[in-house]
Coordinates of C-alpha atoms in Angstrom, one line a residue:
Chain A
M1 CA 93.1 61.9 67.2
I2 CA 90.2 64.1 66.1
R3 CA 88.8 66.9 68.2
Q4 CA 85.4 68.6 67.6
L5 CA 83.3 71.5 68.7
I6 CA 79.7 71.8 67.8
N7 CA 78.3 75.4 68.3
G8 CA 81.2 75.8 70.8
A9 CA 80.7 72.7 72.8
S10 CA 83.0 69.7 72.6
E11 CA 80.5 67.1 73.9
A12 CA 77.4 68.4 72.0
P13 CA 75.8 66.0 69.5
L14 CA 75.1 66.9 65.9
S15 CA 71.3 67.4 65.4
I16 CA 69.8 64.7 63.3
L17 CA 67.8 67.5 61.7
D18 CA 70.8 69.5 60.5
R19 CA 70.2 70.8 57.0
G20 CA 73.8 70.1 56.2
L21 CA 73.1 66.4 56.4
H22 CA 69.6 66.6 54.8
Y23 CA 70.5 68.8 51.8
G24 CA 74.1 69.7 51.9
D25 CA 72.8 73.1 52.9
G26 CA 76.0 74.7 54.1
L27 CA 79.6 75.5 53.5
F28 CA 83.0 74.5 54.6
E29 CA 86.6 75.7 54.9
T30 CA 89.7 73.4 55.3
M31 CA 92.6 75.2 56.9
L32 CA 96.2 74.2 57.4
V33 CA 97.7 74.6 60.9
A34 CA 101.5 75.0 60.9
N35 CA 103.6 76.0 63.9
S36 CA 100.4 76.7 65.9
K37 CA 99.2 79.1 63.3
I38 CA 96.2 78.8 61.1
I39 CA 97.4 79.7 57.6
H40 CA 95.3 82.2 55.6
L41 CA 92.8 82.3 58.4
V42 CA 91.4 85.7 57.4
D43 CA 91.0 84.6 53.7
H44 CA 89.1 81.6 54.8
L45 CA 86.8 83.5 57.1
Y46 CA 86.2 86.1 54.4
R47 CA 85.2 83.4 51.9
L48 CA 83.0 81.7 54.4
R49 CA 81.2 85.0 55.0
D50 CA 80.8 85.5 51.3
G51 CA 79.4 82.0 50.8
C52 CA 76.9 82.5 53.7
R53 CA 75.8 85.8 52.1
R54 CA 75.3 84.1 48.7
L55 CA 73.3 81.2 50.2
N56 CA 71.5 83.5 52.6
I57 CA 72.8 81.5 55.6
S58 CA 73.3 83.5 58.9
T59 CA 77.0 84.2 59.2
P60 CA 78.6 83.2 62.5
S61 CA 80.8 86.0 63.8
S62 CA 84.4 85.9 62.9
E63 CA 85.3 86.5 66.5
T64 CA 83.3 83.4 67.5
L65 CA 85.0 81.3 64.9
V66 CA 88.5 82.5 65.7
S67 CA 88.1 81.9 69.4
E68 CA 86.5 78.4 68.8
C69 CA 89.4 77.6 66.5
A70 CA 91.8 78.5 69.3
L71 CA 89.9 76.5 71.8
L72 CA 89.8 73.5 69.4
L73 CA 93.5 73.8 68.7
G74 CA 94.7 74.1 72.3
D75 CA 98.5 73.4 72.2
V76 CA 98.3 71.4 69.0
K77 CA 101.0 72.8 66.6
E78 CA 100.3 70.9 63.3
G79 CA 97.1 69.7 61.7
V80 CA 94.0 70.6 59.7
I81 CA 91.0 72.4 60.9
K82 CA 87.7 72.0 59.0
I83 CA 84.9 74.5 59.7
I84 CA 81.4 73.4 58.5
V85 CA 78.7 76.0 58.7
T86 CA 75.2 74.7 57.9
R87 CA 71.9 76.7 57.7
G88 CA 70.8 75.1 60.9
D89 CA 68.2 72.6 61.9
A90 CA 65.3 71.8 59.7
T91 CA 61.7 70.9 59.8
R92 CA 60.6 68.8 56.9
G93 CA 61.0 70.3 53.4
Y94 CA 63.4 72.5 51.5
R95 CA 61.9 75.7 52.8
Y96 CA 63.9 77.5 55.5
A97 CA 62.8 80.0 58.1
D98 CA 64.0 83.6 57.9
N99 CA 65.4 83.5 61.4
Q100 CA 67.3 80.2 61.1
V101 CA 70.5 80.2 63.2
A102 CA 73.5 78.5 61.5
N103 CA 75.2 75.5 63.1
R104 CA 79.0 75.6 63.5
I105 CA 80.9 72.4 63.3
L106 CA 84.7 72.5 63.9
I107 CA 86.9 69.5 63.5
L108 CA 90.6 69.3 64.1
Y109 CA 92.4 66.5 62.2
P110 CA 96.0 65.4 62.6
P111 CA 98.5 66.6 60.0
V112 CA 98.4 65.0 56.5
H113 CA 101.7 63.6 55.4
Y114 CA 102.2 63.7 51.6
A115 CA 105.4 62.6 49.9
E116 CA 107.9 65.4 49.7
Q117 CA 108.5 64.5 46.1
N118 CA 105.1 65.9 45.3
W119 CA 106.5 69.4 45.8
R120 CA 110.1 68.7 44.7
C121 CA 109.6 66.6 41.6
G122 CA 105.9 67.1 40.8
I123 CA 102.9 64.8 40.4
T124 CA 100.9 63.0 37.8
L125 CA 97.3 63.9 37.1
R126 CA 94.5 61.9 35.4
V127 CA 91.5 63.3 33.6
C128 CA 88.2 62.3 35.3
Q129 CA 85.2 61.0 33.5
T130 CA 82.9 62.6 36.0
R131 CA 81.9 66.0 34.8
L132 CA 81.0 69.1 36.8
G133 CA 77.4 70.4 36.3
S134 CA 77.1 74.1 35.7
N135 CA 75.1 76.4 38.0
R136 CA 76.1 80.1 38.0
Q137 CA 74.2 80.6 41.3
L138 CA 76.4 78.1 43.2
A139 CA 79.6 78.5 41.2
G140 CA 82.8 79.3 43.2
I141 CA 81.1 78.6 46.6
K142 CA 82.7 75.9 48.8
H143 CA 79.3 74.4 49.6
L144 CA 78.5 70.9 50.9
N145 CA 77.1 69.5 47.7
R146 CA 80.2 67.5 46.7
L147 CA 79.0 64.3 45.2
E148 CA 80.6 65.1 41.8
Q149 CA 84.0 65.3 43.6
V150 CA 83.3 62.1 45.5
M151 CA 82.4 60.3 42.2
A152 CA 85.5 61.7 40.4
R153 CA 87.9 60.7 43.2
A154 CA 86.5 57.2 43.2
E155 CA 87.6 56.7 39.5
W156 CA 91.2 55.7 40.5
N157 CA 93.0 53.8 43.2
D158 CA 96.6 54.1 41.7
D159 CA 98.6 56.0 44.4
D160 CA 101.0 57.2 41.7
I161 CA 98.2 59.5 40.5
A162 CA 97.9 62.4 42.9
E163 CA 94.9 64.2 41.5
G164 CA 92.2 64.1 38.8
I165 CA 91.2 67.0 36.5
M166 CA 87.5 67.7 36.2
L167 CA 85.9 69.2 33.1
D168 CA 82.5 70.8 32.6
A169 CA 80.0 69.4 30.2
A170 CA 81.6 71.4 27.3
G171 CA 85.1 69.8 28.0
N172 CA 86.7 72.9 29.6
V173 CA 89.1 72.3 32.5
I174 CA 87.5 73.6 35.7
E175 CA 89.5 72.3 38.6
A176 CA 90.9 69.1 40.1
T177 CA 88.9 67.1 42.7
M178 CA 90.4 68.9 45.7
S179 CA 92.5 71.6 44.1
N180 CA 92.6 74.4 41.5
V181 CA 94.5 74.2 38.3
F182 CA 97.0 76.7 36.8
M183 CA 98.9 76.5 33.5
V184 CA 101.7 78.6 31.9
E185 CA 101.6 79.3 28.1
N186 CA 104.2 81.6 26.5
E187 CA 105.2 82.9 30.0
Q188 CA 101.6 83.8 30.7
L189 CA 99.8 82.3 33.7
M190 CA 96.3 81.0 33.1
T191 CA 93.6 79.5 35.3
P192 CA 90.0 78.5 34.5
D193 CA 87.1 80.9 34.8
L194 CA 84.9 79.6 37.6
S195 CA 81.7 81.7 37.0
E196 CA 79.7 78.6 35.9
C197 CA 81.1 75.9 38.2
G198 CA 84.1 75.0 40.4
V199 CA 85.4 76.2 43.8
A200 CA 87.3 79.4 44.1
G201 CA 90.1 78.2 46.3
I202 CA 92.0 80.3 48.8
M203 CA 95.4 79.2 47.5
R204 CA 94.1 80.0 44.0
K205 CA 93.5 83.6 45.2
N206 CA 97.0 83.7 46.8
V207 CA 98.6 82.5 43.5
I208 CA 96.7 85.2 41.6
D209 CA 97.9 87.8 44.1
S210 CA 101.4 86.5 43.9
A211 CA 101.4 86.6 40.1
Q212 CA 100.7 90.3 40.4
T213 CA 103.5 90.7 42.9
L214 CA 105.9 88.9 40.5
Q215 CA 104.5 90.8 37.5
I216 CA 103.5 87.6 35.8
P217 CA 100.7 88.3 33.4
L218 CA 97.5 86.3 34.2
K219 CA 94.5 85.4 32.2
I220 CA 91.3 83.8 33.7
E221 CA 89.3 82.2 31.0
N222 CA 87.9 79.0 29.6
I223 CA 90.6 76.4 29.1
P224 CA 89.8 73.4 26.9
L225 CA 91.6 70.2 28.0
Q226 CA 93.6 70.2 24.8
R227 CA 95.1 73.6 25.6
L228 CA 96.1 72.5 29.1
V229 CA 97.8 69.4 27.8
C230 CA 99.9 71.6 25.4
A231 CA 100.9 74.0 28.2
D232 CA 104.5 74.8 29.1
E233 CA 103.9 74.3 32.8
V234 CA 101.0 73.1 34.9
F235 CA 100.5 73.1 38.7
I236 CA 97.7 72.5 41.1
C237 CA 97.1 74.2 44.5
N238 CA 95.0 74.2 47.6
S239 CA 95.2 75.4 51.2
I240 CA 96.7 72.1 52.5
I241 CA 99.2 71.2 49.9
G242 CA 100.1 74.7 48.8
I243 CA 101.4 74.1 45.2
W244 CA 102.3 70.9 43.5
P245 CA 103.9 71.1 40.1
V246 CA 102.4 68.7 37.5
I247 CA 104.8 66.6 35.5
A248 CA 102.3 64.4 33.7
I249 CA 98.7 64.5 32.6
A250 CA 97.8 61.0 31.3
K251 CA 100.7 60.4 28.9
Q252 CA 101.7 64.0 28.3
G253 CA 104.9 65.0 30.2
F254 CA 105.7 68.5 31.5
E255 CA 108.8 70.2 33.0
L256 CA 108.8 71.7 36.5
G257 CA 109.1 75.2 35.0
P258 CA 110.4 78.6 36.2
I259 CA 107.1 80.3 36.8
T260 CA 105.8 77.5 38.9
S261 CA 109.1 77.6 40.9
K262 CA 108.9 81.4 41.4
L263 CA 105.4 81.1 42.7
M264 CA 106.3 78.2 45.0
N265 CA 109.2 80.3 46.4
L266 CA 107.1 83.4 47.0
L267 CA 104.3 81.4 48.6
K268 CA 106.8 79.3 50.7
V269 CA 105.0 76.1 50.0
L270 CA 108.0 73.8 50.0
P271 CA 108.0 71.5 53.0
S272 CA 110.8 72.4 55.4
A273 CA 113.7 69.9 55.1
Chain B
M1 CA 57.2 64.8 68.0
I2 CA 60.0 63.4 66.0
R3 CA 61.5 59.9 66.5
Q4 CA 64.8 58.7 65.2
L5 CA 66.9 55.6 64.7
I6 CA 70.6 55.8 63.8
N7 CA 71.9 52.4 62.6
G8 CA 69.1 50.8 64.6
A9 CA 69.6 52.6 67.9
S10 CA 67.3 55.4 69.1
E11 CA 69.8 57.1 71.4
A12 CA 72.8 56.8 69.1
P13 CA 74.5 60.1 68.1
L14 CA 75.2 60.9 64.5
S15 CA 78.9 60.8 63.8
I16 CA 80.4 64.2 63.1
L17 CA 82.4 62.5 60.4
D18 CA 79.4 61.2 58.5
R19 CA 79.9 61.7 54.7
G20 CA 76.3 62.8 54.3
L21 CA 77.1 65.9 56.3
H22 CA 80.5 66.5 54.8
Y23 CA 79.7 65.9 51.1
G24 CA 76.0 65.1 50.8
D25 CA 77.4 61.7 50.0
G26 CA 74.2 59.7 50.4
L27 CA 70.6 59.2 49.5
F28 CA 67.1 59.6 51.0
E29 CA 63.6 58.4 50.7
T30 CA 60.5 60.2 52.1
M31 CA 57.6 57.9 52.6
L32 CA 54.0 58.5 53.6
V33 CA 52.5 56.5 56.5
A34 CA 48.7 56.2 56.4
N35 CA 46.6 53.8 58.5
S36 CA 49.8 52.3 59.9
K37 CA 51.0 51.4 56.5
I38 CA 54.1 52.7 54.7
I39 CA 52.8 53.6 51.2
H40 CA 54.8 52.3 48.2
L41 CA 57.4 50.9 50.6
V42 CA 58.8 48.4 48.1
D43 CA 59.2 51.0 45.4
H44 CA 61.1 53.2 47.8
L45 CA 63.4 50.4 48.9
Y46 CA 64.0 49.5 45.3
R47 CA 64.9 53.0 44.3
L48 CA 67.2 53.3 47.4
R49 CA 69.0 50.1 46.4
D50 CA 69.3 51.4 42.8
G51 CA 70.7 54.7 44.1
C52 CA 73.2 52.9 46.3
R53 CA 74.3 50.8 43.4
R54 CA 74.8 53.9 41.1
L55 CA 76.8 55.8 43.8
N56 CA 78.6 52.6 44.9
I57 CA 77.3 52.9 48.5
S58 CA 76.9 49.6 50.4
T59 CA 73.2 48.9 50.4
P60 CA 71.6 48.3 53.8
S61 CA 69.4 45.1 53.6
S62 CA 65.7 45.7 52.9
E63 CA 64.9 43.4 55.8
T64 CA 66.9 45.6 58.2
L65 CA 65.2 48.8 56.8
V66 CA 61.7 47.3 57.0
S67 CA 62.2 46.1 60.6
E68 CA 63.7 49.4 61.6
C69 CA 60.8 51.3 60.0
A70 CA 58.4 49.1 62.0
L71 CA 60.4 49.8 65.2
L72 CA 60.4 53.5 64.5
L73 CA 56.7 53.6 63.8
G74 CA 55.5 51.6 66.8
D75 CA 51.8 52.3 67.1
V76 CA 51.9 55.5 65.1
K77 CA 49.3 55.5 62.4
E78 CA 50.0 58.6 60.3
G79 CA 53.2 60.4 59.5
V80 CA 56.2 60.7 57.3
I81 CA 59.3 58.5 57.5
K82 CA 62.5 59.7 56.0
I83 CA 65.3 57.2 55.4
I84 CA 68.7 58.7 54.9
V85 CA 71.5 56.3 53.8
T86 CA 75.0 57.8 53.7
R87 CA 78.2 56.2 52.6
G88 CA 79.4 56.1 56.2
D89 CA 82.0 57.9 58.2
A90 CA 84.9 59.6 56.6
T91 CA 88.5 60.3 57.1
R92 CA 89.6 63.6 55.5
G93 CA 89.2 63.9 51.7
Y94 CA 86.7 62.8 49.0
R95 CA 88.2 59.4 48.6
Y96 CA 86.3 56.5 50.3
A97 CA 87.4 53.1 51.4
D98 CA 86.2 50.0 49.5
N99 CA 84.8 48.4 52.6
Q100 CA 82.9 51.5 53.8
V101 CA 79.7 50.6 55.8
A102 CA 76.7 52.9 55.1
N103 CA 75.0 54.7 57.9
R104 CA 71.2 54.4 58.2
I105 CA 69.3 57.4 59.6
L106 CA 65.6 57.0 60.0
I107 CA 63.3 59.8 61.1
L108 CA 59.6 59.7 61.8
Y109 CA 57.8 63.1 61.4
P110 CA 54.2 63.9 62.3
P111 CA 51.7 64.0 59.5
V112 CA 51.8 67.0 57.1
H113 CA 48.5 68.8 56.8
Y114 CA 48.0 70.5 53.4
A115 CA 44.8 72.3 52.5
E116 CA 42.2 69.9 51.0
Q117 CA 41.6 72.3 48.2
N118 CA 45.1 71.6 46.9
W119 CA 43.7 68.2 45.7
R120 CA 40.1 69.3 45.0
C121 CA 40.6 72.7 43.3
G122 CA 44.2 72.6 42.3
I123 CA 47.2 74.8 43.0
T124 CA 49.3 77.6 41.6
L125 CA 52.9 77.2 40.5
R126 CA 55.6 79.7 39.9
V127 CA 58.6 79.3 37.7
C128 CA 61.9 79.4 39.7
Q129 CA 64.9 81.5 38.6
T130 CA 67.2 78.8 40.1
R131 CA 68.2 76.4 37.4
L132 CA 69.2 72.7 37.7
G133 CA 72.7 71.8 36.7
S134 CA 73.0 68.8 34.4
N135 CA 75.0 65.7 35.3
R136 CA 74.0 62.4 33.7
Q137 CA 75.9 60.4 36.3
L138 CA 73.7 61.8 39.1
A139 CA 70.5 62.3 37.2
G140 CA 67.4 60.7 38.6
I141 CA 69.0 59.7 41.9
K142 CA 67.4 61.0 45.1
H143 CA 70.8 62.0 46.6
L144 CA 71.6 64.5 49.3
N145 CA 73.0 67.3 47.1
R146 CA 69.9 69.5 47.2
L147 CA 71.2 73.0 47.4
E148 CA 69.5 73.9 44.1
Q149 CA 66.1 72.9 45.5
V150 CA 66.8 74.8 48.7
M151 CA 67.7 77.9 46.7
A152 CA 64.7 77.5 44.4
R153 CA 62.3 77.1 47.4
A154 CA 63.7 80.2 49.0
E155 CA 62.5 82.3 46.0
W156 CA 59.0 82.8 47.3
N157 CA 57.1 83.2 50.6
D158 CA 53.6 83.6 49.2
D159 CA 51.6 80.7 50.7
D160 CA 49.2 80.9 47.7
I161 CA 51.9 79.5 45.6
A162 CA 52.2 75.8 46.4
E163 CA 55.2 74.8 44.3
G164 CA 57.9 76.1 41.9
I165 CA 58.9 74.7 38.6
M166 CA 62.6 74.2 37.9
L167 CA 64.2 74.4 34.5
D168 CA 67.5 73.1 33.2
A169 CA 70.1 75.5 31.7
A170 CA 68.4 75.1 28.3
G171 CA 65.0 76.2 29.6
N172 CA 63.4 72.7 29.7
V173 CA 61.0 71.9 32.5
I174 CA 62.6 69.2 34.7
E175 CA 60.6 69.0 37.9
A176 CA 59.2 71.2 40.7
T177 CA 61.3 71.7 43.9
M178 CA 59.7 68.8 45.7
S179 CA 57.7 67.0 43.1
N180 CA 57.6 65.8 39.5
V181 CA 55.6 67.5 36.7
F182 CA 53.1 66.0 34.2
M183 CA 51.1 67.7 31.4
V184 CA 48.4 66.7 29.0
E185 CA 48.5 67.8 25.4
N186 CA 45.9 66.5 22.9
E187 CA 44.9 63.7 25.3
Q188 CA 48.5 62.6 25.6
L189 CA 50.3 62.5 28.9
M190 CA 53.8 63.9 29.0
T191 CA 56.5 64.2 31.6
P192 CA 60.1 65.5 31.4
D193 CA 63.0 63.3 30.5
L194 CA 65.2 63.0 33.5
S195 CA 68.3 61.5 32.0
E196 CA 70.4 64.7 32.5
C197 CA 69.0 66.0 35.8
G198 CA 66.0 65.8 38.2
V199 CA 64.8 63.2 40.6
A200 CA 62.9 60.2 39.3
G201 CA 60.0 60.2 41.9
I202 CA 58.2 57.1 43.2
M203 CA 54.8 58.8 42.5
R204 CA 56.0 59.7 39.0
K205 CA 56.7 56.0 38.4
N206 CA 53.2 55.2 39.8
V207 CA 51.6 57.7 37.5
I208 CA 53.4 56.3 34.5
D209 CA 52.2 52.8 35.5
S210 CA 48.7 54.0 36.0
A211 CA 48.7 55.7 32.6
Q212 CA 49.4 52.3 31.1
T213 CA 46.6 50.7 33.1
L214 CA 44.2 53.4 31.9
Q215 CA 45.6 53.2 28.3
I216 CA 46.6 56.9 28.3
P217 CA 49.4 57.4 25.8
L218 CA 52.5 58.7 27.5
K219 CA 55.6 60.5 26.1
I220 CA 58.8 61.1 28.2
E221 CA 60.8 63.9 26.5
N222 CA 62.2 67.4 26.8
I223 CA 59.4 69.9 27.6
P224 CA 60.3 73.6 27.0
L225 CA 58.5 75.9 29.5
Q226 CA 56.4 77.4 26.7
R227 CA 55.0 74.0 25.9
L228 CA 54.0 73.3 29.5
V229 CA 52.3 76.7 29.7
C230 CA 50.2 75.8 26.6
A231 CA 49.1 72.4 28.0
D232 CA 45.5 71.3 28.4
E233 CA 46.2 69.9 31.9
V234 CA 49.1 70.1 34.3
F235 CA 49.7 68.3 37.6
I236 CA 52.5 67.6 40.0
C237 CA 53.0 64.6 42.2
N238 CA 55.2 63.2 45.0
S239 CA 54.9 60.4 47.6
I240 CA 53.5 62.6 50.3
I241 CA 50.9 64.7 48.4
G242 CA 50.0 62.1 45.7
I243 CA 48.8 64.3 42.9
W244 CA 47.9 68.0 42.9
P245 CA 46.2 69.4 39.8
V246 CA 47.7 72.7 38.7
I247 CA 45.3 75.5 37.8
A248 CA 47.8 78.3 37.3
I249 CA 51.4 78.8 36.3
A250 CA 52.4 82.4 36.7
K251 CA 49.4 84.1 34.9
Q252 CA 48.4 81.2 32.8
G253 CA 45.2 79.4 34.0
F254 CA 44.4 75.7 33.5
E255 CA 41.3 73.5 34.0
L256 CA 41.4 70.6 36.3
G257 CA 41.0 68.1 33.4
P258 CA 39.7 64.6 32.9
I259 CA 43.0 62.8 32.6
T260 CA 44.3 64.3 35.8
S261 CA 41.0 63.2 37.5
K262 CA 41.2 59.7 36.1
L263 CA 44.8 59.3 37.5
M264 CA 43.8 60.8 40.8
N265 CA 41.0 58.3 41.1
L266 CA 43.0 55.3 40.1
L267 CA 45.8 56.3 42.5
K268 CA 43.3 57.1 45.3
V269 CA 45.2 60.3 46.2
L270 CA 42.2 62.4 47.3
P271 CA 42.3 63.0 51.1
S272 CA 39.5 61.1 52.8
A273 CA 36.6 63.3 53.7

């Protein structure tokens, strides 16, 4: 069952003039609910506020969002909450008014059940044909313009492939369709630079913080596909799955290595037995 | 007053799970209604079908769309109809089902009243800072991922500036925020190549066809900004405004020239006195 709240009301309709629908003019957060707790809630609210600031969208107050999340959740213990914040309703045309009030759309989904072996044994990735366009102004933001991800995810139907890597026009690895990518090379952790495209994920941030805690050296830079394929370890991460080790990219195999395991342990991402 | 039809029903709510809202996973057409007639209706329906094909969205039948437009219009004689077609409702995640049925969202807006001098005397353009990201797979399609246009249109509030030119990362002119761009150089008509980014407008197509009728030579190629600024004539076009001559870009002035006038006459874009 799916529950919803639009601007705080459970029965309110979505305006047909919402700029999220017309232009993808908004942002979203996808948050894991486990044991009645919204995981990394503060990080998500902080990123949402940052995205609103960058797109000049009026920021709903964190207090409002937190209390609406609680109302939406009720006594539900497990699930996924998606918050969509759009710039608000539109007249015709791209121009927006200075005093535009954002719309808040909250949706509670049932829990997602992935195979436990994704965490324990690792997953297989493919490399998507669909490339990510570069735009420094929008890079890193979790905005609603996601056609590239939709097109990339439509490239395969094989359930044995869990995720697809996306490259920029120059052939650098940026992310996967719904997750960020990390690799280990000579005991150094690396993740792509996202200053031209890609989404700066909350779990990515947590992995970066954890690397510091574990004193694992980290580099954020451009990673050509060939370098990723030659890595010692590869893993992907997002807020819902935590971390999945990668054991194959196309035909290249990888071990589930020690640095990936350390980060998985620190971040407690293994599903409980 | 604004009228609406969602999948043929005037009172139907928009699903909160619509993929247009979640990902901008859809297309739109904006059509001028004049004297109870939808201008260039067939061109719009053809482009919509082509866009659906490229994004693998199930195409609503033209008969359905035409009859829904008529129902929406009723006895209204002037206005703007926007058709939004989205891939349909979503479960969570970018993946879509093979049998997904598209949602049709039709909106009738009141007529837009621009100053008559925009046609008769020409307009001033600015050059936007916001660049267009390149993606061959999405280029030309009038899809719902329009954050770049929103950001570009937010760069100015001066009502004396009618439109803003948008460049790609390499500095080539691609389009303006809501219109396509043409220039004349040595009696040759030129318009940017849109195979990497930009929207292939219906009025652009009509101008290209008209150039052929008038035996005006036409080139479609990359146009660096500096070349546009040195042009003999510049104009912009879209389905709602028809053609507006450009008399200034930033500080560079232009004459309202003979080729622009010829095309405006053939396409009958001047507002009736």
